[in-house]
Amino acid sequence: MVKVLIDGREHECEEGMTVLQACEQAGVEIPRFCYHDRLSIAGNCRMCLVKISPGPPKPQASCALPIGEGMKITTDSPSLRSARKGVMEFLLINHPLDCPICDQGGECDLQDQALAYGFDRSRFAENKRATGEKFMGPLVKTVMTRCIHCTRCVRFANEVAGVDTIGMLGRGEDVEITTLEQTLDSELSGNVIDLCPVGALTAKPSAFRARSWEVEKTDSIDVMDAIGSNIRIDSKQGRVLRILPRLHEEVNEEWISDKARFSCDGLTRQRLDQPYIRKEGKLVPVPWQEALTLVATKTKQARARCAAIAGNQCDVESLYALKKLLEGQGSQMFDARQGGAQFDPALRNGYLFNTTFARVAESDALLIVGANPREDAPTLNARLRQAWLHGSLKHVFGIGASCDLTYPCIWLDDKPQRLVKLAGGKDGVFETLSQAKRPMLIVGYDALERNDGKEIWHLCGVIAEKASMVQEGWNGFNMLHRNASSVGACEIGFNRGLEGIQPLLVAMVQGDVDVAFVMEADDFDLESLKRCFTVYIGHHGERTAAQADVILPSAAYTEKDGTWINTEGRVQQGFAAVSPPGAAQAAWRILRALAEELGEPPAWNDLQGLRTSLVQEHPDLGTLDRPLSAAWQSLGKAGVLREDAIVAKRDNYYMTCPISRASETMSACTRARRALRSSAMTHAA
Amino acid sequence: MVQPMPATSSASFSFRGAFAERAKKELAKYPEGRKQSAVLALLDLAQRQNGKTNCVTDAAMATVASMLDMPRMRLEEIASFYTMIHRKPVGKYHLQCCMTTPCMLRGSDDLLPLIEKTLGIRNTETSPDGRFTLSKVECLGACANAPVVQINDDLYEDLTRDDMETLLAQLKKGDLTKNMPKAGSQRGRRGAEPQG
């Protein structure tokens, strides 16, 4: 520990900290532009000046100055104030006075700090410098004349996102942030917008839509992947304008993926806003009562011959309500693994990301099986990259479809047979894994969503056991879910059996199911619904809605209070930002009304009651924001592996759910990425 | 001036002959995993090998990037930062006229218009025949012998108007790459020894 005096007050801090960090710890605010806790130190904006004694007579940049024993730090004095004023004046020399038309206005570091630390007028009579715009793709709008060259975006791209196409060219007055005039090849590119302290990089999709003080801010949880990123939904006049990350050190740090941030325009398109019934082959809008009565009648006839398939973004409450409804009819046919993933949903240690995100940094060897963390969980991939860049992660091996993860990965094979060899223990790679101190395995949906998914899952468990990935204080077995609803469905017993959804689909095809409830699911083989009376509870008019017999419009994730459990088993709650369009309702409300119509009303009447009975049944879900854990048990049993390769099931990161598929922004991203990939191909050739 | 990012070209580049040997030598100076330290040397070599335009072409950038295992953008940053690395064609004779205070006091304000007039080019321009490029620069580090003009790798010091006229006439006359006018002080001083 080092003792320093900050503005006359004694403060103890850890060795190796910078003066700025020490001041921050002591609760003293230091203005800054280029410094950012999660990026390397650049020290080029000179805003964080402090006076150090003993030391040189002039003020020093505190962000790049290591703390020393007995330092006396002055953070406010007339001379410092005038020094900061001087820095501010220089920063503003070439900065345009276009705040009234700048999207950053109201949330601009430069604006705020100019007010707090700046000079109240300009003495610069010469012409200001102007700079041409740079192309960064469909998400990031650039107005480079506003740039103050803090290089946060360059450092973020290099260090966190692993993209090396942004740089700072030139020198002195001519310096410019530049791209290679191509789309940023990253799933995290939107974060440069938050990082930019000025209005140089702003969000293209929400440009000129609202001022930051006009929007209503609601805390919620992202459902585009299974990370459960903490988000803030900004809405105005009942429309979601944009989505920003919220800081959560253990989940998403302060990043979110581009899909989480920009797919929100899909929430206003292709929406189902009233109930429909198919009459003479055509879907006809009807009042709620008529639709509910029809569904209730059909359900009463079907009794145990009801089944349910839930989608990728369902909240736990709706899943619970649906499960209760079906159980009330005596049916046990329900599942939320619409992609066909196979694993035992009763073995908690087998379906969680046991290591937890925060601890992946401790790992030193990693085996990826049929997953693409970069697309399945971009913020987790950023953590893995950090672990490789600054941490202990030295060896990364992959089995499955090879992809660029932004850190080196040795792709061993794409055939699952390689797992048998690894599990056999006679293998160089196995040696590396077993000799590592904290080895880790991530198995993903490309491997699990196969007919031999459960065998692969079993083999991964065997490898985890043999390579001592499960040890005292460390569990290196991880399943990386793709869907926000997956773990929740496992926890409340909505997922049943090793085989996943397959038996359910077979039953449907064989005619054993009369009424099929499909809740927000559009990504399974719809042919199997042909013989069922299909009730679609969902928010987007997509594939399933098109062939449903009854449509009950539900609320999307921004329109309901809900609970989601992320792939670590972290229970998190989000709040409704806007109301659902038209007559749409949160799915659990629809199911409650339906149960009432069936004459079997549940004991609960509101969300609070639902949650109380849910927690009574599943006490672990009562604790918010703490990853679930479970003692290790062996996973499944051996079986026959298929011969074919593990392939990437998703070919487009941007459009994976009804919301993102309806989003214009995501479709622009898709086009931009295709163009980028095809131009890379021609270059390589 | 920031040089625009070039479109990728199909031409290829590789170090040849003596340049290849020098490049190998430069790379050998640095230990394993630190080969990126050779970046400036390689860029300079690439530029010198390309005698026609005296600049680092896109193809050369790509080659150096792959030799050093370095992202293209990092290389562009370096190339654009250092004024001795050119990304755009530069004439056979690159005249850099120092405009900093000592040279100004000793008459660089006369030299620049003279050069401009004689060669018909202005700051940052290259003559249509591609032989001359003129740059206004700041201190060249030979203030004791001001005024100074740098032509390619050599400094021409203690210049008067007449010296400059003769120099330019000689340069204009023909290909003098092998036989450049005598560099250094035009008053016959050795280094910065006192005059007379």
Coordinates of C-alpha atoms in Angstrom, one line a residue, chain A residues 77-616:
Chain A
S77 CA -5.8 25.4 -7.6
P78 CA -5.8 28.7 -9.5
S79 CA -2.8 27.6 -11.6
L80 CA -4.4 24.2 -12.3
R81 CA -7.6 25.8 -13.3
S82 CA -5.9 28.1 -15.7
A83 CA -3.9 25.1 -17.1
R84 CA -7.0 23.2 -17.7
K85 CA -8.6 26.2 -19.2
G86 CA -5.7 26.4 -21.6
V87 CA -6.0 22.7 -22.5
M88 CA -9.7 23.1 -23.1
E89 CA -9.1 26.1 -25.3
F90 CA -6.8 24.1 -27.5
L91 CA -9.2 21.2 -27.7
L92 CA -11.9 23.6 -28.8
I93 CA -9.8 25.4 -31.3
N94 CA -10.8 23.1 -34.1
H95 CA -14.0 21.8 -32.6
P96 CA -17.0 23.1 -34.5
L97 CA -19.7 25.1 -32.7
D98 CA -22.4 22.8 -33.9
C99 CA -23.8 21.6 -30.7
P100 CA -27.3 22.5 -31.7
I101 CA -27.2 20.0 -34.5
C102 CA -25.0 17.4 -32.8
D103 CA -26.5 14.2 -31.6
Q104 CA -24.1 14.1 -28.7
G105 CA -25.6 17.3 -27.2
G106 CA -26.7 16.7 -23.7
E107 CA -24.5 13.7 -23.2
C108 CA -21.2 15.1 -24.4
D109 CA -18.1 15.0 -22.3
L110 CA -16.7 18.0 -24.1
Q111 CA -19.8 20.1 -23.6
D112 CA -19.9 19.2 -19.9
Q113 CA -16.3 19.7 -19.2
A114 CA -16.1 22.9 -21.3
L115 CA -18.8 24.2 -19.0
A116 CA -17.1 23.1 -15.8
Y117 CA -13.4 23.7 -16.7
G118 CA -13.4 25.7 -19.8
F119 CA -13.0 29.3 -20.9
D120 CA -16.1 31.2 -21.6
R121 CA -15.2 32.6 -25.0
S122 CA -13.0 31.8 -27.9
R123 CA -9.9 33.8 -28.8
F124 CA -9.3 31.9 -32.0
A125 CA -9.9 34.1 -35.0
E126 CA -8.3 31.9 -37.7
N127 CA -10.1 29.4 -39.8
K128 CA -11.0 26.1 -38.1
R129 CA -9.8 22.9 -39.6
A130 CA -12.4 20.7 -41.3
T131 CA -12.1 17.0 -41.9
G132 CA -13.9 14.7 -44.3
E133 CA -16.2 12.0 -43.0
K134 CA -15.1 8.4 -42.7
F135 CA -17.1 5.4 -43.5
M136 CA -17.6 3.0 -40.6
G137 CA -20.6 1.0 -41.8
P138 CA -24.3 1.2 -41.2
L139 CA -24.1 1.7 -37.5
V140 CA -21.6 4.4 -36.8
K141 CA -22.1 7.9 -38.1
T142 CA -19.0 10.0 -38.3
V143 CA -18.5 13.8 -38.1
M144 CA -14.8 13.8 -37.9
T145 CA -14.5 17.6 -37.7
R146 CA -15.7 17.2 -34.1
C147 CA -13.0 14.7 -33.2
I148 CA -10.6 15.7 -30.5
H149 CA -8.2 12.7 -31.2
C150 CA -8.5 11.0 -27.9
T151 CA -8.0 7.6 -29.7
R152 CA -10.5 5.8 -27.5
C153 CA -12.1 4.3 -30.6
V154 CA -8.8 3.2 -32.0
R155 CA -7.8 1.6 -28.7
F156 CA -11.2 -0.1 -28.2
A157 CA -11.1 -1.5 -31.7
N158 CA -7.6 -2.8 -31.3
E159 CA -7.8 -4.1 -27.8
V160 CA -11.4 -5.1 -27.1
A161 CA -13.0 -5.7 -30.4
G162 CA -9.9 -7.1 -32.1
V163 CA -10.4 -5.0 -35.3
D164 CA -7.4 -3.3 -36.7
T165 CA -9.0 -1.1 -39.3
I166 CA -9.3 2.1 -37.3
G167 CA -6.2 4.1 -36.9
M168 CA -4.8 7.6 -36.4
L169 CA -3.0 8.9 -39.5
G170 CA -0.8 11.9 -39.9
R171 CA 0.8 14.0 -37.3
G172 CA 0.4 17.3 -35.5
E173 CA -2.4 19.5 -36.7
D174 CA -3.1 17.1 -39.6
V175 CA -3.9 14.1 -37.5
E176 CA -7.1 12.2 -38.4
I177 CA -8.9 9.2 -37.2
T178 CA -9.3 7.0 -40.3
T179 CA -10.7 3.7 -41.3
L180 CA -9.9 1.6 -44.3
E181 CA -13.2 2.9 -45.7
Q182 CA -15.0 -0.3 -44.9
T183 CA -17.5 -1.5 -42.3
L184 CA -16.1 -2.3 -38.9
D185 CA -15.8 -6.0 -38.8
S186 CA -17.0 -6.5 -35.3
E187 CA -20.1 -7.5 -33.3
L188 CA -19.2 -4.8 -30.7
S189 CA -18.7 -1.9 -33.0
G190 CA -21.6 0.1 -31.5
N191 CA -19.6 0.6 -28.4
V192 CA -17.3 3.2 -30.0
I193 CA -20.3 5.4 -30.0
D194 CA -20.5 5.3 -26.2
L195 CA -16.8 5.7 -25.9
C196 CA -16.5 8.7 -28.1
P197 CA -16.4 11.7 -25.7
V198 CA -17.6 14.1 -28.4
G199 CA -20.0 13.9 -31.2
A200 CA -17.6 12.5 -33.8
L201 CA -19.0 9.0 -33.6
T202 CA -22.7 8.8 -33.1
A203 CA -25.4 6.2 -33.8
K204 CA -26.5 6.2 -37.4
P205 CA -29.9 4.5 -36.9
S206 CA -31.1 6.9 -34.2
A207 CA -29.5 10.0 -35.6
F208 CA -31.5 13.2 -35.1
R209 CA -34.4 11.4 -33.4
A210 CA -34.3 12.8 -29.8
R211 CA -32.2 14.7 -27.3
S212 CA -30.8 12.7 -24.4
W213 CA -32.9 14.6 -21.9
E214 CA -36.2 13.9 -23.7
V215 CA -36.0 10.2 -23.6
E216 CA -37.4 8.0 -20.9
K217 CA -34.8 5.6 -19.5
T218 CA -35.8 2.1 -18.4
D219 CA -33.5 -0.6 -17.1
S220 CA -33.8 -4.0 -18.7
I221 CA -32.1 -7.1 -19.8
D222 CA -31.0 -7.9 -23.3
V223 CA -32.5 -11.0 -24.9
M224 CA -30.6 -11.2 -28.2
D225 CA -28.2 -13.7 -26.7
A226 CA -27.9 -15.7 -23.5
I227 CA -25.4 -13.3 -21.8
G228 CA -28.2 -11.3 -20.2
S229 CA -26.4 -8.0 -20.9
N230 CA -27.7 -5.2 -18.7
I231 CA -29.3 -2.6 -20.9
R232 CA -31.0 0.7 -20.7
I233 CA -33.9 1.3 -23.0
D234 CA -34.4 4.9 -24.1
S235 CA -37.9 5.5 -25.4
K236 CA -39.8 8.5 -26.5
Q237 CA -43.6 8.8 -27.1
G238 CA -44.0 5.0 -26.7
R239 CA -41.3 4.1 -29.2
V240 CA -38.0 2.5 -28.3
L241 CA -35.4 4.9 -29.8
R242 CA -32.2 3.2 -28.8
I243 CA -30.6 0.8 -26.4
L244 CA -27.5 1.5 -24.4
P245 CA -25.5 -0.8 -22.1
R246 CA -25.6 -0.5 -18.3
L247 CA -22.5 -1.2 -16.3
H248 CA -22.4 -4.7 -14.9
E249 CA -18.9 -5.8 -14.1
E250 CA -19.7 -9.5 -13.9
V251 CA -21.9 -9.7 -17.0
N252 CA -21.3 -7.4 -19.8
E253 CA -18.9 -4.9 -18.2
E254 CA -19.9 -1.8 -20.1
W255 CA -20.3 -3.3 -23.6
I256 CA -23.2 -4.7 -25.5
S257 CA -23.4 -6.3 -28.9
D258 CA -24.5 -4.6 -32.0
K259 CA -27.6 -6.8 -32.2
A260 CA -28.6 -5.9 -28.7
R261 CA -28.1 -2.2 -29.4
F262 CA -29.5 -1.7 -32.8
S263 CA -32.1 -4.3 -33.5
C264 CA -34.7 -2.2 -31.6
D265 CA -36.2 -0.8 -34.8
G266 CA -37.5 -4.3 -35.5
L267 CA -39.9 -3.8 -32.6
T268 CA -42.1 -1.5 -34.6
R269 CA -42.3 -3.5 -37.8
Q270 CA -44.3 -6.6 -38.6
R271 CA -46.0 -6.5 -35.2
L272 CA -49.0 -8.5 -34.3
D273 CA -51.3 -6.0 -32.6
Q274 CA -54.6 -7.8 -32.3
P275 CA -55.9 -11.4 -32.0
Y276 CA -56.6 -13.3 -35.2
I277 CA -58.6 -16.4 -36.0
R278 CA -58.3 -18.4 -39.2
K279 CA -61.7 -18.5 -40.9
E280 CA -62.0 -20.2 -44.2
G281 CA -58.3 -20.2 -44.7
K282 CA -57.8 -16.5 -43.9
L283 CA -56.6 -14.9 -40.7
V284 CA -59.4 -12.5 -39.6
P285 CA -58.9 -10.0 -36.7
V286 CA -61.2 -10.8 -33.8
P287 CA -61.7 -9.4 -30.3
W288 CA -59.7 -11.1 -27.5
Q289 CA -62.8 -12.8 -26.0
E290 CA -63.6 -14.6 -29.3
A291 CA -60.0 -15.8 -29.7
L292 CA -59.7 -17.0 -26.1
T293 CA -63.0 -18.8 -26.2
L294 CA -62.0 -20.7 -29.3
V295 CA -58.6 -21.7 -27.9
A296 CA -60.3 -22.7 -24.7
T297 CA -62.8 -24.9 -26.5
K298 CA -60.1 -26.6 -28.5
T299 CA -57.9 -27.1 -25.5
K300 CA -60.7 -28.6 -23.5
Q301 CA -61.3 -31.1 -26.3
A302 CA -57.7 -31.9 -26.6
R303 CA -56.9 -32.2 -22.9
A304 CA -53.6 -34.1 -22.6
R305 CA -53.2 -33.9 -26.4
C306 CA -51.9 -30.4 -26.0
A307 CA -48.2 -29.5 -26.6
A308 CA -46.2 -26.3 -26.4
I309 CA -43.0 -25.0 -28.0
A310 CA -41.4 -21.8 -26.6
G311 CA -39.1 -19.5 -28.3
N312 CA -35.6 -18.1 -27.7
Q313 CA -36.6 -14.9 -25.9
C314 CA -39.4 -15.9 -23.5
D315 CA -39.2 -14.7 -20.0
V316 CA -39.4 -17.1 -17.1
E317 CA -42.8 -16.0 -16.0
S318 CA -44.4 -16.7 -19.4
L319 CA -42.7 -20.1 -19.6
Y320 CA -44.0 -20.9 -16.1
A321 CA -47.5 -19.8 -16.9
L322 CA -47.5 -21.9 -20.1
K323 CA -46.1 -24.9 -18.3
K324 CA -48.8 -24.6 -15.6
L325 CA -51.5 -24.3 -18.3
L326 CA -50.4 -27.5 -20.0
E327 CA -49.9 -29.4 -16.8
G328 CA -53.4 -28.4 -15.9
Q329 CA -54.5 -30.3 -19.0
G330 CA -52.5 -33.3 -18.0
S331 CA -49.9 -32.7 -20.8
Q332 CA -46.2 -33.0 -20.3
M333 CA -45.3 -32.1 -23.9
F334 CA -43.4 -28.9 -23.8
D335 CA -39.9 -27.7 -24.6
A336 CA -38.1 -24.5 -25.3
R337 CA -35.2 -26.0 -27.3
Q338 CA -36.7 -25.2 -30.7
G339 CA -33.3 -25.5 -32.4
G340 CA -33.2 -29.1 -31.4
A341 CA -30.4 -28.9 -28.8
Q342 CA -29.8 -32.1 -26.9
F343 CA -28.7 -32.2 -23.3
D344 CA -30.2 -33.2 -20.0
P345 CA -32.1 -30.2 -18.6
A346 CA -32.3 -31.8 -15.2
L347 CA -28.5 -31.6 -14.7
R348 CA -27.8 -28.1 -13.7
N349 CA -24.0 -28.5 -13.8
G350 CA -24.4 -29.7 -17.4
Y351 CA -26.2 -26.8 -18.8
L352 CA -24.7 -23.8 -17.0
F353 CA -21.7 -21.6 -17.9
N354 CA -20.2 -22.8 -14.6
T355 CA -17.0 -20.8 -14.7
T356 CA -19.0 -17.6 -14.8
F357 CA -18.0 -14.7 -17.1
A358 CA -15.9 -12.8 -14.5
R359 CA -13.7 -15.8 -13.9
V360 CA -12.8 -16.7 -17.5
A361 CA -9.9 -14.3 -17.1
E362 CA -8.3 -16.9 -14.8
S363 CA -8.3 -19.7 -17.3
D364 CA -5.1 -20.7 -19.0
A365 CA -6.4 -23.2 -21.6
L366 CA -9.7 -23.4 -23.4
L367 CA -11.4 -26.0 -25.6
I368 CA -14.3 -24.7 -27.7
V369 CA -16.7 -27.4 -29.0
G370 CA -19.2 -26.3 -31.7
A371 CA -19.4 -22.7 -30.5
N372 CA -18.6 -19.4 -32.0
P373 CA -18.3 -17.1 -28.9
R374 CA -17.7 -14.2 -31.2
E375 CA -21.2 -14.4 -32.6
D376 CA -23.0 -16.4 -29.9
A377 CA -21.9 -14.0 -27.1
P378 CA -19.8 -11.1 -28.3
T379 CA -19.3 -9.6 -24.9
L380 CA -18.0 -12.9 -23.6
N381 CA -15.7 -13.1 -26.5
A382 CA -14.3 -9.7 -25.6
R383 CA -13.5 -11.1 -22.2
L384 CA -11.8 -14.1 -23.7
R385 CA -9.8 -11.8 -25.9
Q386 CA -8.7 -9.8 -22.9
A387 CA -7.8 -13.1 -21.1
W388 CA -5.6 -13.9 -24.1
L389 CA -4.2 -10.4 -24.5
H390 CA -3.5 -9.5 -20.8
G391 CA -4.4 -12.6 -18.8
S392 CA -3.3 -16.1 -18.5
L393 CA -5.1 -17.7 -21.5
K394 CA -2.4 -19.3 -23.6
H395 CA -4.0 -22.2 -25.4
V396 CA -7.2 -22.1 -27.3
F397 CA -8.4 -25.2 -29.2
G398 CA -11.5 -25.6 -31.2
I399 CA -13.6 -28.5 -32.5
G400 CA -16.2 -27.5 -35.1
A401 CA -16.5 -25.0 -37.8
S402 CA -13.5 -22.7 -37.7
C403 CA -14.0 -19.0 -37.4
D404 CA -12.0 -15.9 -36.6
L405 CA -12.4 -15.3 -32.9
T406 CA -10.1 -12.2 -32.7
Y407 CA -7.6 -14.3 -30.8
P408 CA -5.6 -17.3 -32.0
C409 CA -7.4 -20.6 -31.9
I410 CA -6.2 -23.9 -33.2
W411 CA -9.1 -25.6 -34.9
L412 CA -8.3 -29.3 -34.4
D413 CA -11.1 -30.9 -36.4
D414 CA -14.6 -30.4 -37.4
K415 CA -15.7 -34.0 -36.8
P416 CA -17.0 -34.9 -33.4
Q417 CA -14.9 -38.1 -33.5
R418 CA -12.0 -35.9 -32.4
L419 CA -13.7 -35.6 -29.0
V420 CA -13.5 -39.4 -28.6
K421 CA -9.8 -39.2 -29.1
L422 CA -9.5 -36.3 -26.6
A423 CA -11.7 -38.2 -24.0
G424 CA -9.5 -41.2 -24.5
G425 CA -6.7 -39.1 -23.0
K426 CA -3.9 -40.1 -25.5
D427 CA -3.5 -36.8 -27.2
G428 CA -1.2 -33.9 -27.2
V429 CA -4.0 -31.5 -26.8
F430 CA -5.4 -33.4 -23.9
E431 CA -2.0 -33.2 -22.3
T432 CA -2.0 -29.4 -22.6
L433 CA -5.5 -29.2 -21.2
S434 CA -4.9 -31.5 -18.3
Q435 CA -1.6 -29.8 -17.4
A436 CA -3.2 -26.4 -17.4
K437 CA -4.0 -24.9 -14.0
R438 CA -7.5 -23.7 -14.8
P439 CA -8.6 -25.5 -18.0
M440 CA -11.9 -24.6 -19.5
L441 CA -14.4 -26.0 -22.0
I442 CA -17.1 -24.2 -23.8
V443 CA -19.7 -26.3 -25.7
G444 CA -22.1 -24.5 -27.9
Y445 CA -25.2 -25.0 -29.9
D446 CA -23.6 -25.9 -33.2
A447 CA -22.6 -29.1 -31.5
L448 CA -25.7 -29.6 -29.3
E449 CA -28.2 -29.0 -32.0
R450 CA -27.5 -32.2 -33.8
N451 CA -29.0 -35.7 -33.6
D452 CA -26.0 -36.7 -31.6
G453 CA -26.0 -33.6 -29.5
K454 CA -26.4 -35.5 -26.2
E455 CA -23.4 -37.8 -27.1
I456 CA -21.3 -34.8 -27.7
W457 CA -22.5 -33.3 -24.5
H458 CA -21.6 -36.5 -22.7
L459 CA -18.1 -36.5 -24.2
C460 CA -17.6 -32.9 -23.2
G461 CA -18.4 -33.9 -19.7
V462 CA -16.0 -36.8 -19.8
I463 CA -13.2 -34.5 -21.1
A464 CA -14.0 -32.0 -18.4
E465 CA -13.7 -34.8 -15.8
K466 CA -10.5 -36.3 -17.2
A467 CA -8.7 -33.1 -17.8
S468 CA -9.5 -32.0 -14.3
M469 CA -11.5 -29.1 -15.4
V470 CA -13.7 -29.5 -12.3
Q471 CA -11.6 -28.9 -9.3
E472 CA -11.9 -27.3 -5.9
G473 CA -12.9 -23.7 -6.5
W474 CA -13.1 -24.1 -10.2
N475 CA -15.6 -25.5 -12.6
G476 CA -14.3 -25.3 -16.2
F477 CA -17.3 -27.0 -17.9
N478 CA -19.4 -24.5 -19.7
M479 CA -22.4 -24.6 -21.9
L480 CA -22.7 -21.4 -24.0
H481 CA -26.4 -21.0 -24.7
R482 CA -27.6 -19.0 -27.6
N483 CA -30.9 -18.1 -26.3
A484 CA -32.1 -15.9 -23.5
S485 CA -34.9 -18.3 -22.5
S486 CA -32.8 -21.5 -22.4
V487 CA -31.6 -21.6 -18.8
G488 CA -34.9 -20.3 -17.5
A489 CA -36.7 -23.1 -19.3
C490 CA -34.3 -25.6 -17.8
E491 CA -34.6 -24.2 -14.3
I492 CA -38.4 -24.3 -14.2
G493 CA -38.6 -27.7 -15.9
F494 CA -40.0 -26.4 -19.1
N495 CA -37.3 -28.3 -21.0
R496 CA -37.8 -32.1 -20.6
G497 CA -35.6 -35.0 -21.6
L498 CA -32.3 -35.5 -23.2
E499 CA -33.7 -35.6 -26.7
G500 CA -34.8 -32.0 -26.7
I501 CA -37.7 -31.1 -28.9
Q502 CA -37.4 -34.0 -31.2
P503 CA -39.9 -36.4 -29.6
L504 CA -42.3 -33.5 -29.4
L505 CA -42.1 -32.9 -33.1
V506 CA -42.4 -36.6 -33.9
A507 CA -45.6 -36.7 -31.7
M508 CA -47.0 -33.8 -33.7
V509 CA -46.2 -35.4 -37.0
Q510 CA -47.8 -38.7 -35.9
G511 CA -51.0 -36.9 -35.0
D512 CA -50.7 -37.3 -31.2
V513 CA -51.0 -33.6 -30.6
D514 CA -54.3 -31.8 -31.3
V515 CA -53.5 -28.3 -30.0
A516 CA -50.0 -26.9 -30.3
F517 CA -49.2 -23.7 -28.4
V518 CA -46.3 -22.0 -30.0
M519 CA -44.9 -19.1 -27.9
E520 CA -42.6 -16.7 -29.8
A521 CA -41.0 -19.6 -31.6
D522 CA -40.4 -19.4 -35.4
D523 CA -37.2 -21.3 -35.9
F524 CA -38.2 -25.0 -35.9
D525 CA -39.6 -27.3 -38.5
L526 CA -43.0 -25.8 -39.1
E527 CA -44.1 -28.8 -41.2
S528 CA -44.7 -30.7 -38.0
L529 CA -47.5 -28.3 -37.1
K530 CA -49.6 -29.4 -40.1
R531 CA -51.9 -31.8 -38.2
C532 CA -52.3 -29.6 -35.1
F533 CA -54.6 -26.7 -34.2
T534 CA -51.8 -24.1 -33.8
V535 CA -52.1 -21.3 -31.3
Y536 CA -49.4 -18.7 -31.8
I537 CA -48.6 -16.5 -28.9
G538 CA -46.1 -14.0 -30.3
H539 CA -45.2 -10.5 -31.2
H540 CA -44.0 -10.7 -34.8
G541 CA -46.0 -11.8 -37.8
E542 CA -43.5 -14.3 -39.1
R543 CA -43.4 -17.9 -40.2
T544 CA -45.4 -19.5 -37.5
A545 CA -48.0 -16.7 -37.4
A546 CA -48.5 -17.2 -41.1
Q547 CA -49.7 -20.8 -40.6
A548 CA -51.3 -20.5 -37.2
D549 CA -55.0 -21.1 -36.6
V550 CA -55.2 -18.5 -33.8
I551 CA -52.8 -15.6 -33.1
L552 CA -52.7 -14.2 -29.7
P553 CA -50.5 -11.0 -29.8
S554 CA -47.9 -10.7 -27.1
A555 CA -45.5 -8.1 -25.8
A556 CA -41.8 -8.0 -26.9
Y557 CA -39.1 -7.9 -24.3
T558 CA -39.1 -4.1 -24.1
E559 CA -42.8 -4.0 -23.4
K560 CA -43.0 -6.3 -20.4
D561 CA -41.6 -6.7 -16.9
G562 CA -39.8 -10.0 -17.0
T563 CA -37.2 -12.3 -15.6
W564 CA -34.5 -13.9 -17.6
I565 CA -31.8 -16.3 -16.5
N566 CA -28.5 -16.0 -18.4
T567 CA -26.2 -18.8 -19.4
E568 CA -24.3 -18.5 -16.1
G569 CA -27.6 -19.0 -14.3
R570 CA -27.9 -15.4 -13.2
V571 CA -31.5 -14.4 -12.5
Q572 CA -32.1 -10.9 -13.7
Q573 CA -35.2 -8.7 -14.1
G574 CA -36.0 -6.2 -16.7
F575 CA -38.8 -3.6 -16.8
A576 CA -41.3 -2.5 -19.4
A577 CA -40.1 0.6 -21.3
V578 CA -43.1 1.1 -23.5
S579 CA -46.6 -0.4 -23.8
P580 CA -47.2 -3.2 -26.3
P581 CA -48.8 -2.1 -29.6
G582 CA -52.6 -2.3 -30.0
A583 CA -54.3 -5.1 -28.1
A584 CA -51.1 -7.1 -27.4
Q585 CA -50.4 -8.2 -23.9
A586 CA -47.6 -9.8 -22.0
A587 CA -47.7 -13.6 -22.7
W588 CA -48.2 -14.5 -19.0
R589 CA -51.3 -12.3 -19.0
I590 CA -52.7 -14.0 -22.1
L591 CA -52.0 -17.4 -20.5
R592 CA -53.7 -16.3 -17.2
A593 CA -56.8 -15.2 -19.2
L594 CA -56.8 -18.5 -21.1
A595 CA -56.6 -20.5 -17.9
E596 CA -59.5 -18.5 -16.6
E597 CA -61.4 -19.3 -19.7
L598 CA -60.7 -22.9 -19.2
G599 CA -62.3 -22.7 -15.8
E600 CA -59.0 -23.4 -14.0
P601 CA -57.7 -20.0 -12.9
P602 CA -54.3 -20.1 -11.2
A603 CA -53.9 -18.9 -7.7
W604 CA -52.1 -15.8 -8.8
N605 CA -53.6 -12.7 -10.4
D606 CA -50.7 -10.5 -11.1
L607 CA -47.0 -10.6 -11.8
Q608 CA -46.2 -10.4 -8.1
G609 CA -48.3 -13.3 -7.4
L610 CA -46.9 -15.3 -10.3
R611 CA -43.4 -14.6 -9.1
T612 CA -44.3 -15.6 -5.5
S613 CA -45.6 -19.0 -6.6
L614 CA -42.7 -19.4 -9.1
V615 CA -40.2 -18.9 -6.3
Q616 CA -42.1 -21.1 -3.9

